[in-house]
Amino acid sequence: MREILNSASQTMLNQSLFEDQDMSSQLGFFAFSSNPYNLPFGCSQPSLKTLTAVAGSLAADTQTTLSESATQKQKEDVTSHFGEPPQLRSLQRSNANLWAWGEVNDCMNSKKNGGDNYLGVATIKMKKIKARRKVREPRFCFKTLSEVDVLDDGYKWRKYGQKVVKNTQHPRSYYRCTQDNCRVKKRVERLAEDPRMVITTYEGRHIHSPSQDEDDSQASSQMNNFFW
DNA sequence: CGAGTTTGACCGGCGC
DNA sequence: GCGCCGGTCAAACTCG
């Protein structure tokens, strides 16, 4: 799995996917059908682009895919934005997974249906969020099948709050990076529809390398590149 | 004893 | 203006 992650990381770096402009203006999700290594991976709306790049590296191993319920328009939009790489075709054909573009729109505290204007809705939400908080750090959100809430991403986190969010059974936990001067936060909650799924949202950029055991140092370093 | 967690209080944005 | 809600604070508590 680490090799796959590293490969995906390199692919994304090569394609300069994580530009601030994209990250700060868009929000999305990237989902995996299983995560036996208990590692967070994947990201965000750069999603359309990222999805294409990362899924190309991961699909065979993790059965990652656009959901069957993705509308034809959504698939066409992906194709029109980024061509039709082999990876994307493989995603569209896969029957294995469950993540819907509609769910992408619904996931962040919204009960509204994403519908056809899936990007439009996400953009509107981000504008609302920006209006509410003047400074909004880049955010990544992804969904992972995991029994544990807090995924080991190589960084040290300190919990600073927990909140029961309306219409959800499971509390949302708030974490901050323990490193001095590092203002990265993450939120962890379980998906109401499927409590086996953990939704992790990162906000901000780490200004340091992950703290890791020696065995993992190389991999974690590349994980760092993968995310930020 | 220091680091991390828990949890009720508080704050600010938003909708009505 | 008021109430709701998500996010944060901070004191008390737990753990190693």
PDB file of C-alpha atoms (C1' of nucleotides) in Angstrom:
ATOM      1  CA  MET A   1       0.000   0.000   0.000  1.00  0.00           C
ATOM      2  CA  ARG A   2       2.763   2.431   0.843  1.00  0.00           C
ATOM      3  CA  GLU A   3       4.232   1.947  -2.588  1.00  0.00           C
ATOM      4  CA  ILE A   4       0.895   2.754  -4.082  1.00  0.00           C
ATOM      5  CA  LEU A   5       0.560   5.845  -1.938  1.00  0.00           C
ATOM      6  CA  ASN A   6       3.999   6.975  -2.843  1.00  0.00           C
ATOM      7  CA  SER A   7       3.258   6.396  -6.469  1.00  0.00           C
ATOM      8  CA  ALA A   8       0.107   8.412  -6.198  1.00  0.00           C
ATOM      9  CA  SER A   9       2.006  11.091  -4.358  1.00  0.00           C
ATOM     10  CA  GLN A  10       4.565  11.332  -7.085  1.00  0.00           C
ATOM     11  CA  THR A  11       1.888  11.437  -9.735  1.00  0.00           C
ATOM     12  CA  MET A  12       0.177  14.296  -7.993  1.00  0.00           C
ATOM     13  CA  LEU A  13       3.372  16.176  -7.432  1.00  0.00           C
ATOM     14  CA  ASN A  14       4.349  15.770 -11.035  1.00  0.00           C
ATOM     15  CA  GLN A  15       1.065  17.215 -12.095  1.00  0.00           C
ATOM     16  CA  SER A  16       1.152  20.028  -9.536  1.00  0.00           C
ATOM     17  CA  LEU A  17      -2.262  19.123  -8.290  1.00  0.00           C
ATOM     18  CA  PHE A  18      -2.101  20.779  -4.931  1.00  0.00           C
ATOM     19  CA  GLU A  19      -2.068  24.377  -5.872  1.00  0.00           C
ATOM     20  CA  ASP A  20      -3.395  26.663  -3.212  1.00  0.00           C
ATOM     21  CA  GLN A  21      -5.794  28.207  -5.593  1.00  0.00           C
ATOM     22  CA  ASP A  22      -7.513  24.927  -6.182  1.00  0.00           C
ATOM     23  CA  MET A  23      -7.447  23.823  -2.621  1.00  0.00           C
ATOM     24  CA  SER A  24      -8.835  26.939  -1.090  1.00  0.00           C
ATOM     25  CA  SER A  25     -11.646  27.332  -3.534  1.00  0.00           C
ATOM     26  CA  GLN A  26     -12.900  23.828  -3.755  1.00  0.00           C
ATOM     27  CA  LEU A  27     -13.859  21.064  -1.467  1.00  0.00           C
ATOM     28  CA  GLY A  28     -14.549  17.487  -2.153  1.00  0.00           C
ATOM     29  CA  PHE A  29     -13.902  13.949  -1.153  1.00  0.00           C
ATOM     30  CA  PHE A  30     -12.039  10.943  -2.214  1.00  0.00           C
ATOM     31  CA  ALA A  31     -13.125   7.615  -0.920  1.00  0.00           C
ATOM     32  CA  PHE A  32     -11.708   4.168  -0.646  1.00  0.00           C
ATOM     33  CA  SER A  33     -13.544   0.939  -0.252  1.00  0.00           C
ATOM     34  CA  SER A  34     -11.113  -0.356   2.309  1.00  0.00           C
ATOM     35  CA  ASN A  35      -8.178   0.841   4.322  1.00  0.00           C
ATOM     36  CA  PRO A  36      -6.474  -2.118   5.941  1.00  0.00           C
ATOM     37  CA  TYR A  37      -3.349  -0.109   6.705  1.00  0.00           C
ATOM     38  CA  ASN A  38      -5.206   2.437   8.728  1.00  0.00           C
ATOM     39  CA  LEU A  39      -3.707   5.249   6.746  1.00  0.00           C
ATOM     40  CA  PRO A  40      -5.472   8.319   5.568  1.00  0.00           C
ATOM     41  CA  PHE A  41      -5.089   9.109   1.971  1.00  0.00           C
ATOM     42  CA  GLY A  42      -6.873  10.898  -0.717  1.00  0.00           C
ATOM     43  CA  CYS A  43      -8.347  14.263  -0.789  1.00  0.00           C
ATOM     44  CA  SER A  44     -10.301  16.802  -2.231  1.00  0.00           C
ATOM     45  CA  GLN A  45     -11.812  18.602  -5.015  1.00  0.00           C
ATOM     46  CA  PRO A  46      -8.939  19.231  -6.637  1.00  0.00           C
ATOM     47  CA  SER A  47     -11.059  16.138  -6.602  1.00  0.00           C
ATOM     48  CA  LEU A  48     -11.841  15.874 -10.237  1.00  0.00           C
ATOM     49  CA  LYS A  49      -8.228  16.229 -11.124  1.00  0.00           C
ATOM     50  CA  THR A  50      -6.930  14.429  -8.105  1.00  0.00           C
ATOM     51  CA  LEU A  51      -9.438  11.685  -8.473  1.00  0.00           C
ATOM     52  CA  THR A  52      -8.207  11.044 -11.940  1.00  0.00           C
ATOM     53  CA  ALA A  53      -4.567  11.033 -10.940  1.00  0.00           C
ATOM     54  CA  VAL A  54      -4.786   9.154  -7.706  1.00  0.00           C
ATOM     55  CA  ALA A  55      -7.398   6.725  -8.761  1.00  0.00           C
ATOM     56  CA  GLY A  56      -5.249   5.813 -11.681  1.00  0.00           C
ATOM     57  CA  SER A  57      -2.654   4.599  -9.249  1.00  0.00           C
ATOM     58  CA  LEU A  58      -4.969   3.123  -6.718  1.00  0.00           C
ATOM     59  CA  ALA A  59      -8.038   1.812  -8.410  1.00  0.00           C
ATOM     60  CA  ALA A  60      -6.724  -1.647  -9.105  1.00  0.00           C
ATOM     61  CA  ASP A  61      -5.705  -2.151  -5.522  1.00  0.00           C
ATOM     62  CA  THR A  62      -8.422  -0.418  -3.606  1.00  0.00           C
ATOM     63  CA  GLN A  63     -11.383  -0.617  -5.894  1.00  0.00           C
ATOM     64  CA  THR A  64     -11.787   3.099  -5.737  1.00  0.00           C
ATOM     65  CA  THR A  65     -14.338   4.444  -8.080  1.00  0.00           C
ATOM     66  CA  LEU A  66     -16.921   6.990  -8.880  1.00  0.00           C
ATOM     67  CA  SER A  67     -20.206   5.703  -7.680  1.00  0.00           C
ATOM     68  CA  GLU A  68     -22.631   4.092 -10.003  1.00  0.00           C
ATOM     69  CA  SER A  69     -24.988   6.875  -9.114  1.00  0.00           C
ATOM     70  CA  ALA A  70     -22.751   9.543 -10.552  1.00  0.00           C
ATOM     71  CA  THR A  71     -24.817  11.153 -13.218  1.00  0.00           C
ATOM     72  CA  GLN A  72     -23.913  11.096 -16.862  1.00  0.00           C
ATOM     73  CA  LYS A  73     -23.420  14.845 -16.713  1.00  0.00           C
ATOM     74  CA  GLN A  74     -20.944  14.508 -13.888  1.00  0.00           C
ATOM     75  CA  LYS A  75     -18.992  11.908 -15.768  1.00  0.00           C
ATOM     76  CA  GLU A  76     -19.046  14.054 -18.868  1.00  0.00           C
ATOM     77  CA  ASP A  77     -17.843  17.024 -16.879  1.00  0.00           C
ATOM     78  CA  VAL A  78     -14.917  15.044 -15.615  1.00  0.00           C
ATOM     79  CA  THR A  79     -14.099  13.971 -19.109  1.00  0.00           C
ATOM     80  CA  SER A  80     -14.405  17.448 -20.528  1.00  0.00           C
ATOM     81  CA  HIS A  81     -12.153  18.886 -17.838  1.00  0.00           C
ATOM     82  CA  PHE A  82      -9.437  16.327 -17.929  1.00  0.00           C
ATOM     83  CA  GLY A  83      -9.885  14.242 -21.010  1.00  0.00           C
ATOM     84  CA  GLU A  84     -10.634  10.609 -20.686  1.00  0.00           C
ATOM     85  CA  PRO A  85      -7.596   8.914 -19.286  1.00  0.00           C
ATOM     86  CA  PRO A  86      -7.568   5.167 -18.953  1.00  0.00           C
ATOM     87  CA  GLN A  87      -7.764   5.510 -15.194  1.00  0.00           C
ATOM     88  CA  LEU A  88     -11.036   7.342 -15.361  1.00  0.00           C
ATOM     89  CA  ARG A  89     -12.520   4.843 -17.708  1.00  0.00           C
ATOM     90  CA  SER A  90     -11.576   2.128 -15.326  1.00  0.00           C
ATOM     91  CA  LEU A  91     -13.302   3.995 -12.550  1.00  0.00           C
ATOM     92  CA  GLN A  92     -16.456   4.407 -14.459  1.00  0.00           C
ATOM     93  CA  ARG A  93     -16.600   0.737 -15.235  1.00  0.00           C
ATOM     94  CA  SER A  94     -15.985  -0.447 -11.716  1.00  0.00           C
ATOM     95  CA  ASN A  95     -18.900  -1.895  -9.807  1.00  0.00           C
ATOM     96  CA  ALA A  96     -17.164  -2.158  -6.493  1.00  0.00           C
ATOM     97  CA  ASN A  97     -17.725   1.046  -4.626  1.00  0.00           C
ATOM     98  CA  LEU A  98     -20.325   3.222  -3.080  1.00  0.00           C
ATOM     99  CA  TRP A  99     -19.299   6.803  -3.142  1.00  0.00           C
ATOM    100  CA  ALA A 100     -21.614   9.141  -4.956  1.00  0.00           C
ATOM    101  CA  TRP A 101     -21.009  12.632  -6.197  1.00  0.00           C
ATOM    102  CA  GLY A 102     -24.252  13.476  -4.536  1.00  0.00           C
ATOM    103  CA  GLU A 103     -22.818  12.307  -1.263  1.00  0.00           C
ATOM    104  CA  VAL A 104     -19.818  14.486  -1.875  1.00  0.00           C
ATOM    105  CA  ASN A 105     -22.090  17.473  -1.829  1.00  0.00           C
ATOM    106  CA  ASP A 106     -24.062  16.223   1.118  1.00  0.00           C
ATOM    107  CA  CYS A 107     -21.215  15.209   3.281  1.00  0.00           C
ATOM    108  CA  MET A 108     -20.218  18.472   4.902  1.00  0.00           C
ATOM    109  CA  ASN A 109     -23.108  19.229   7.220  1.00  0.00           C
ATOM    110  CA  SER A 110     -25.726  19.533   4.588  1.00  0.00           C
ATOM    111  CA  LYS A 111     -28.950  17.720   4.113  1.00  0.00           C
ATOM    112  CA  LYS A 112     -29.560  19.137   0.685  1.00  0.00           C
ATOM    113  CA  ASN A 113     -29.260  17.026  -2.384  1.00  0.00           C
ATOM    114  CA  GLY A 114     -26.312  17.699  -4.634  1.00  0.00           C
ATOM    115  CA  GLY A 115     -28.216  17.110  -7.840  1.00  0.00           C
ATOM    116  CA  ASP A 116     -26.785  18.022 -11.183  1.00  0.00           C
ATOM    117  CA  ASN A 117     -24.911  21.131 -10.150  1.00  0.00           C
ATOM    118  CA  TYR A 118     -22.524  19.261  -7.936  1.00  0.00           C
ATOM    119  CA  LEU A 119     -19.647  21.655  -8.432  1.00  0.00           C
ATOM    120  CA  GLY A 120     -21.882  24.653  -8.124  1.00  0.00           C
ATOM    121  CA  VAL A 121     -23.193  23.544  -4.789  1.00  0.00           C
ATOM    122  CA  ALA A 122     -19.724  22.918  -3.457  1.00  0.00           C
ATOM    123  CA  THR A 123     -18.619  26.346  -4.601  1.00  0.00           C
ATOM    124  CA  ILE A 124     -21.575  28.025  -2.986  1.00  0.00           C
ATOM    125  CA  LYS A 125     -20.892  26.232   0.254  1.00  0.00           C
ATOM    126  CA  MET A 126     -17.289  27.308   0.206  1.00  0.00           C
ATOM    127  CA  LYS A 127     -18.332  30.890  -0.396  1.00  0.00           C
ATOM    128  CA  LYS A 128     -20.615  30.679   2.603  1.00  0.00           C
ATOM    129  CA  ILE A 129     -17.842  29.259   4.686  1.00  0.00           C
ATOM    130  CA  LYS A 130     -15.456  31.946   3.502  1.00  0.00           C
ATOM    131  CA  ALA A 131     -17.945  34.649   4.256  1.00  0.00           C
ATOM    132  CA  ARG A 132     -18.344  33.248   7.715  1.00  0.00           C
ATOM    133  CA  ARG A 133     -14.666  32.987   8.455  1.00  0.00           C
ATOM    134  CA  LYS A 134     -12.476  35.518   6.784  1.00  0.00           C
ATOM    135  CA  VAL A 135      -9.407  33.348   6.695  1.00  0.00           C
ATOM    136  CA  ARG A 136     -10.064  29.833   5.515  1.00  0.00           C
ATOM    137  CA  GLU A 137      -7.201  27.452   5.336  1.00  0.00           C
ATOM    138  CA  PRO A 138      -7.071  24.844   2.603  1.00  0.00           C
ATOM    139  CA  ARG A 139      -9.200  21.881   3.523  1.00  0.00           C
ATOM    140  CA  PHE A 140      -9.108  18.252   2.583  1.00  0.00           C
ATOM    141  CA  CYS A 141     -11.745  15.756   3.401  1.00  0.00           C
ATOM    142  CA  PHE A 142     -11.812  12.050   2.838  1.00  0.00           C
ATOM    143  CA  LYS A 143     -13.724   9.022   3.908  1.00  0.00           C
ATOM    144  CA  THR A 144     -12.128   5.860   5.187  1.00  0.00           C
ATOM    145  CA  LEU A 145     -13.460   2.514   6.254  1.00  0.00           C
ATOM    146  CA  SER A 146     -11.932   2.112   9.685  1.00  0.00           C
ATOM    147  CA  GLU A 147     -12.804   0.844  13.116  1.00  0.00           C
ATOM    148  CA  VAL A 148     -10.710   3.513  14.777  1.00  0.00           C
ATOM    149  CA  ASP A 149     -11.676   7.149  14.602  1.00  0.00           C
ATOM    150  CA  VAL A 150      -8.252   8.712  14.556  1.00  0.00           C
ATOM    151  CA  LEU A 151      -6.145   7.634  11.635  1.00  0.00           C
ATOM    152  CA  ASP A 152      -2.406   7.461  11.982  1.00  0.00           C
ATOM    153  CA  ASP A 153      -1.105  10.034   9.532  1.00  0.00           C
ATOM    154  CA  GLY A 154       2.295  10.515  11.134  1.00  0.00           C
ATOM    155  CA  TYR A 155       1.464  13.752  12.903  1.00  0.00           C
ATOM    156  CA  LYS A 156       0.728  14.267  16.560  1.00  0.00           C
ATOM    157  CA  TRP A 157      -2.706  15.643  17.341  1.00  0.00           C
ATOM    158  CA  ARG A 158      -4.219  17.055  20.469  1.00  0.00           C
ATOM    159  CA  LYS A 159      -7.944  16.891  20.922  1.00  0.00           C
ATOM    160  CA  TYR A 160      -9.464  20.235  21.835  1.00  0.00           C
ATOM    161  CA  GLY A 161     -13.145  19.607  21.523  1.00  0.00           C
ATOM    162  CA  GLN A 162     -15.945  17.243  20.832  1.00  0.00           C
ATOM    163  CA  LYS A 163     -19.387  18.124  19.675  1.00  0.00           C
ATOM    164  CA  VAL A 164     -22.544  16.263  18.885  1.00  0.00           C
ATOM    165  CA  VAL A 165     -23.660  17.598  15.547  1.00  0.00           C
ATOM    166  CA  LYS A 166     -27.344  17.842  14.862  1.00  0.00           C
ATOM    167  CA  ASN A 167     -28.983  14.874  13.145  1.00  0.00           C
ATOM    168  CA  THR A 168     -25.975  12.657  13.694  1.00  0.00           C
ATOM    169  CA  GLN A 169     -25.548   9.805  16.103  1.00  0.00           C
ATOM    170  CA  HIS A 170     -21.814  10.137  16.501  1.00  0.00           C
ATOM    171  CA  PRO A 171     -19.956  13.086  18.003  1.00  0.00           C
ATOM    172  CA  ARG A 172     -17.490  15.094  15.946  1.00  0.00           C
ATOM    173  CA  SER A 173     -14.028  15.426  17.419  1.00  0.00           C
ATOM    174  CA  TYR A 174     -11.721  18.386  16.901  1.00  0.00           C
ATOM    175  CA  TYR A 175      -7.952  18.029  16.851  1.00  0.00           C
ATOM    176  CA  ARG A 176      -5.036  20.437  16.518  1.00  0.00           C
ATOM    177  CA  CYS A 177      -1.487  19.607  15.524  1.00  0.00           C
ATOM    178  CA  THR A 178       0.673  19.617  18.656  1.00  0.00           C
ATOM    179  CA  GLN A 179       3.662  21.146  16.885  1.00  0.00           C
ATOM    180  CA  ASP A 180       4.442  24.709  17.907  1.00  0.00           C
ATOM    181  CA  ASN A 181       3.311  27.299  15.389  1.00  0.00           C
ATOM    182  CA  CYS A 182       1.573  24.680  13.314  1.00  0.00           C
ATOM    183  CA  ARG A 183      -2.066  25.610  13.040  1.00  0.00           C
ATOM    184  CA  VAL A 184      -3.340  22.581  11.196  1.00  0.00           C
ATOM    185  CA  LYS A 185      -6.608  21.192  12.503  1.00  0.00           C
ATOM    186  CA  LYS A 186      -8.612  18.158  11.735  1.00  0.00           C
ATOM    187  CA  ARG A 187     -12.131  17.058  12.388  1.00  0.00           C
ATOM    188  CA  VAL A 188     -13.122  13.447  12.728  1.00  0.00           C
ATOM    189  CA  GLU A 189     -16.623  12.103  12.571  1.00  0.00           C
ATOM    190  CA  ARG A 190     -18.433   8.992  11.527  1.00  0.00           C
ATOM    191  CA  LEU A 191     -20.754   8.928   8.583  1.00  0.00           C
ATOM    192  CA  ALA A 192     -24.352   8.842   9.766  1.00  0.00           C
ATOM    193  CA  GLU A 193     -25.432   6.553   6.954  1.00  0.00           C
ATOM    194  CA  ASP A 194     -22.582   4.129   7.522  1.00  0.00           C
ATOM    195  CA  PRO A 195     -20.870   4.323  10.919  1.00  0.00           C
ATOM    196  CA  ARG A 196     -18.074   2.122   9.647  1.00  0.00           C
ATOM    197  CA  MET A 197     -16.879   5.056   7.579  1.00  0.00           C
ATOM    198  CA  VAL A 198     -14.754   7.741   9.179  1.00  0.00           C
ATOM    199  CA  ILE A 199     -14.791  11.223   7.679  1.00  0.00           C
ATOM    200  CA  THR A 200     -11.600  13.142   8.345  1.00  0.00           C
ATOM    201  CA  THR A 201     -11.277  16.790   7.393  1.00  0.00           C
ATOM    202  CA  TYR A 202      -7.907  18.494   7.496  1.00  0.00           C
ATOM    203  CA  GLU A 203      -7.618  22.264   7.561  1.00  0.00           C
ATOM    204  CA  GLY A 204      -4.366  24.062   6.907  1.00  0.00           C
ATOM    205  CA  ARG A 205      -0.872  23.057   5.964  1.00  0.00           C
ATOM    206  CA  HIS A 206       1.734  21.518   8.198  1.00  0.00           C
ATOM    207  CA  ILE A 207       4.903  23.562   8.488  1.00  0.00           C
ATOM    208  CA  HIS A 208       6.946  20.610   9.611  1.00  0.00           C
ATOM    209  CA  SER A 209       7.565  16.957   8.877  1.00  0.00           C
ATOM    210  CA  PRO A 210       5.536  14.241  10.519  1.00  0.00           C
ATOM    211  CA  SER A 211       6.835  12.774  13.741  1.00  0.00           C
ATOM    212  CA  GLN A 212       7.275   9.088  13.136  1.00  0.00           C
ATOM    213  CA  ASP A 213       8.999   5.949  14.200  1.00  0.00           C
ATOM    214  CA  GLU A 214      12.260   5.360  12.442  1.00  0.00           C
ATOM    215  CA  ASP A 215      10.850   2.545  10.388  1.00  0.00           C
ATOM    216  CA  ASP A 216       8.260   4.812   8.948  1.00  0.00           C
ATOM    217  CA  SER A 217      10.322   7.892   8.484  1.00  0.00           C
ATOM    218  CA  GLN A 218      10.808   7.546   4.768  1.00  0.00           C
ATOM    219  CA  ALA A 219       7.249   6.617   4.056  1.00  0.00           C
ATOM    220  CA  SER A 220       5.925   9.353   6.280  1.00  0.00           C
ATOM    221  CA  SER A 221       8.067  11.890   4.565  1.00  0.00           C
ATOM    222  CA  GLN A 222       6.498  10.921   1.297  1.00  0.00           C
ATOM    223  CA  MET A 223       3.092  10.899   2.909  1.00  0.00           C
ATOM    224  CA  ASN A 224       3.786  14.449   3.833  1.00  0.00           C
ATOM    225  CA  ASN A 225       4.362  15.269   0.222  1.00  0.00           C
ATOM    226  CA  PHE A 226       1.266  13.385  -0.663  1.00  0.00           C
ATOM    227  CA  PHE A 227      -0.930  15.583   1.433  1.00  0.00           C
ATOM    228  CA  TRP A 228       0.668  18.918   1.435  1.00  0.00           C
TER     229      TRP A 228
ATOM    230  C1'  DC B   1       4.348  16.204  36.744  1.00  0.00           C
ATOM    231  C1'  DG B   2       3.578  16.997  32.043  1.00  0.00           C
ATOM    232  C1'  DA B   3       0.834  15.800  28.182  1.00  0.00           C
ATOM    233  C1'  DG B   4      -3.437  14.638  26.492  1.00  0.00           C
ATOM    234  C1'  DT B   5      -8.670  14.156  27.071  1.00  0.00           C
ATOM    235  C1'  DT B   6     -13.223  15.444  28.592  1.00  0.00           C
ATOM    236  C1'  DT B   7     -16.934  18.427  28.770  1.00  0.00           C
ATOM    237  C1'  DG B   8     -19.727  22.435  29.847  1.00  0.00           C
ATOM    238  C1'  DA B   9     -19.531  27.255  28.752  1.00  0.00           C
ATOM    239  C1'  DC B  10     -18.948  30.629  25.548  1.00  0.00           C
ATOM    240  C1'  DC B  11     -18.778  33.030  20.988  1.00  0.00           C
ATOM    241  C1'  DG B  12     -20.050  34.422  16.432  1.00  0.00           C
ATOM    242  C1'  DG B  13     -22.540  33.596  12.098  1.00  0.00           C
ATOM    243  C1'  DC B  14     -26.814  32.684  10.127  1.00  0.00           C
ATOM    244  C1'  DG B  15     -31.821  32.162   9.369  1.00  0.00           C
ATOM    245  C1'  DC B  16     -36.283  33.410  10.725  1.00  0.00           C
TER     246       DC B  16
ATOM    247  C1'  DG C   1     -33.693  40.596  18.064  1.00  0.00           C
ATOM    248  C1'  DC C   2     -33.655  35.927  19.117  1.00  0.00           C
ATOM    249  C1'  DG C   3     -32.584  31.211  18.953  1.00  0.00           C
ATOM    250  C1'  DC C   4     -29.967  27.608  16.776  1.00  0.00           C
ATOM    251  C1'  DC C   5     -25.775  25.594  15.633  1.00  0.00           C
ATOM    252  C1'  DG C   6     -20.871  24.679  14.709  1.00  0.00           C
ATOM    253  C1'  DG C   7     -16.526  25.687  16.467  1.00  0.00           C
ATOM    254  C1'  DT C   8     -13.414  26.892  20.246  1.00  0.00           C
ATOM    255  C1'  DC C   9     -11.900  27.653  24.987  1.00  0.00           C
ATOM    256  C1'  DA C  10     -10.320  26.273  29.294  1.00  0.00           C
ATOM    257  C1'  DA C  11     -10.723  24.125  33.829  1.00  0.00           C
ATOM    258  C1'  DA C  12     -10.903  19.726  35.655  1.00  0.00           C
ATOM    259  C1'  DC C  13      -9.593  15.326  35.093  1.00  0.00           C
ATOM    260  C1'  DT C  14      -6.884  11.078  33.580  1.00  0.00           C
ATOM    261  C1'  DC C  15      -2.899   8.625  32.379  1.00  0.00           C
ATOM    262  C1'  DG C  16       1.842   7.159  31.908  1.00  0.00           C
TER     263       DG C  16
END
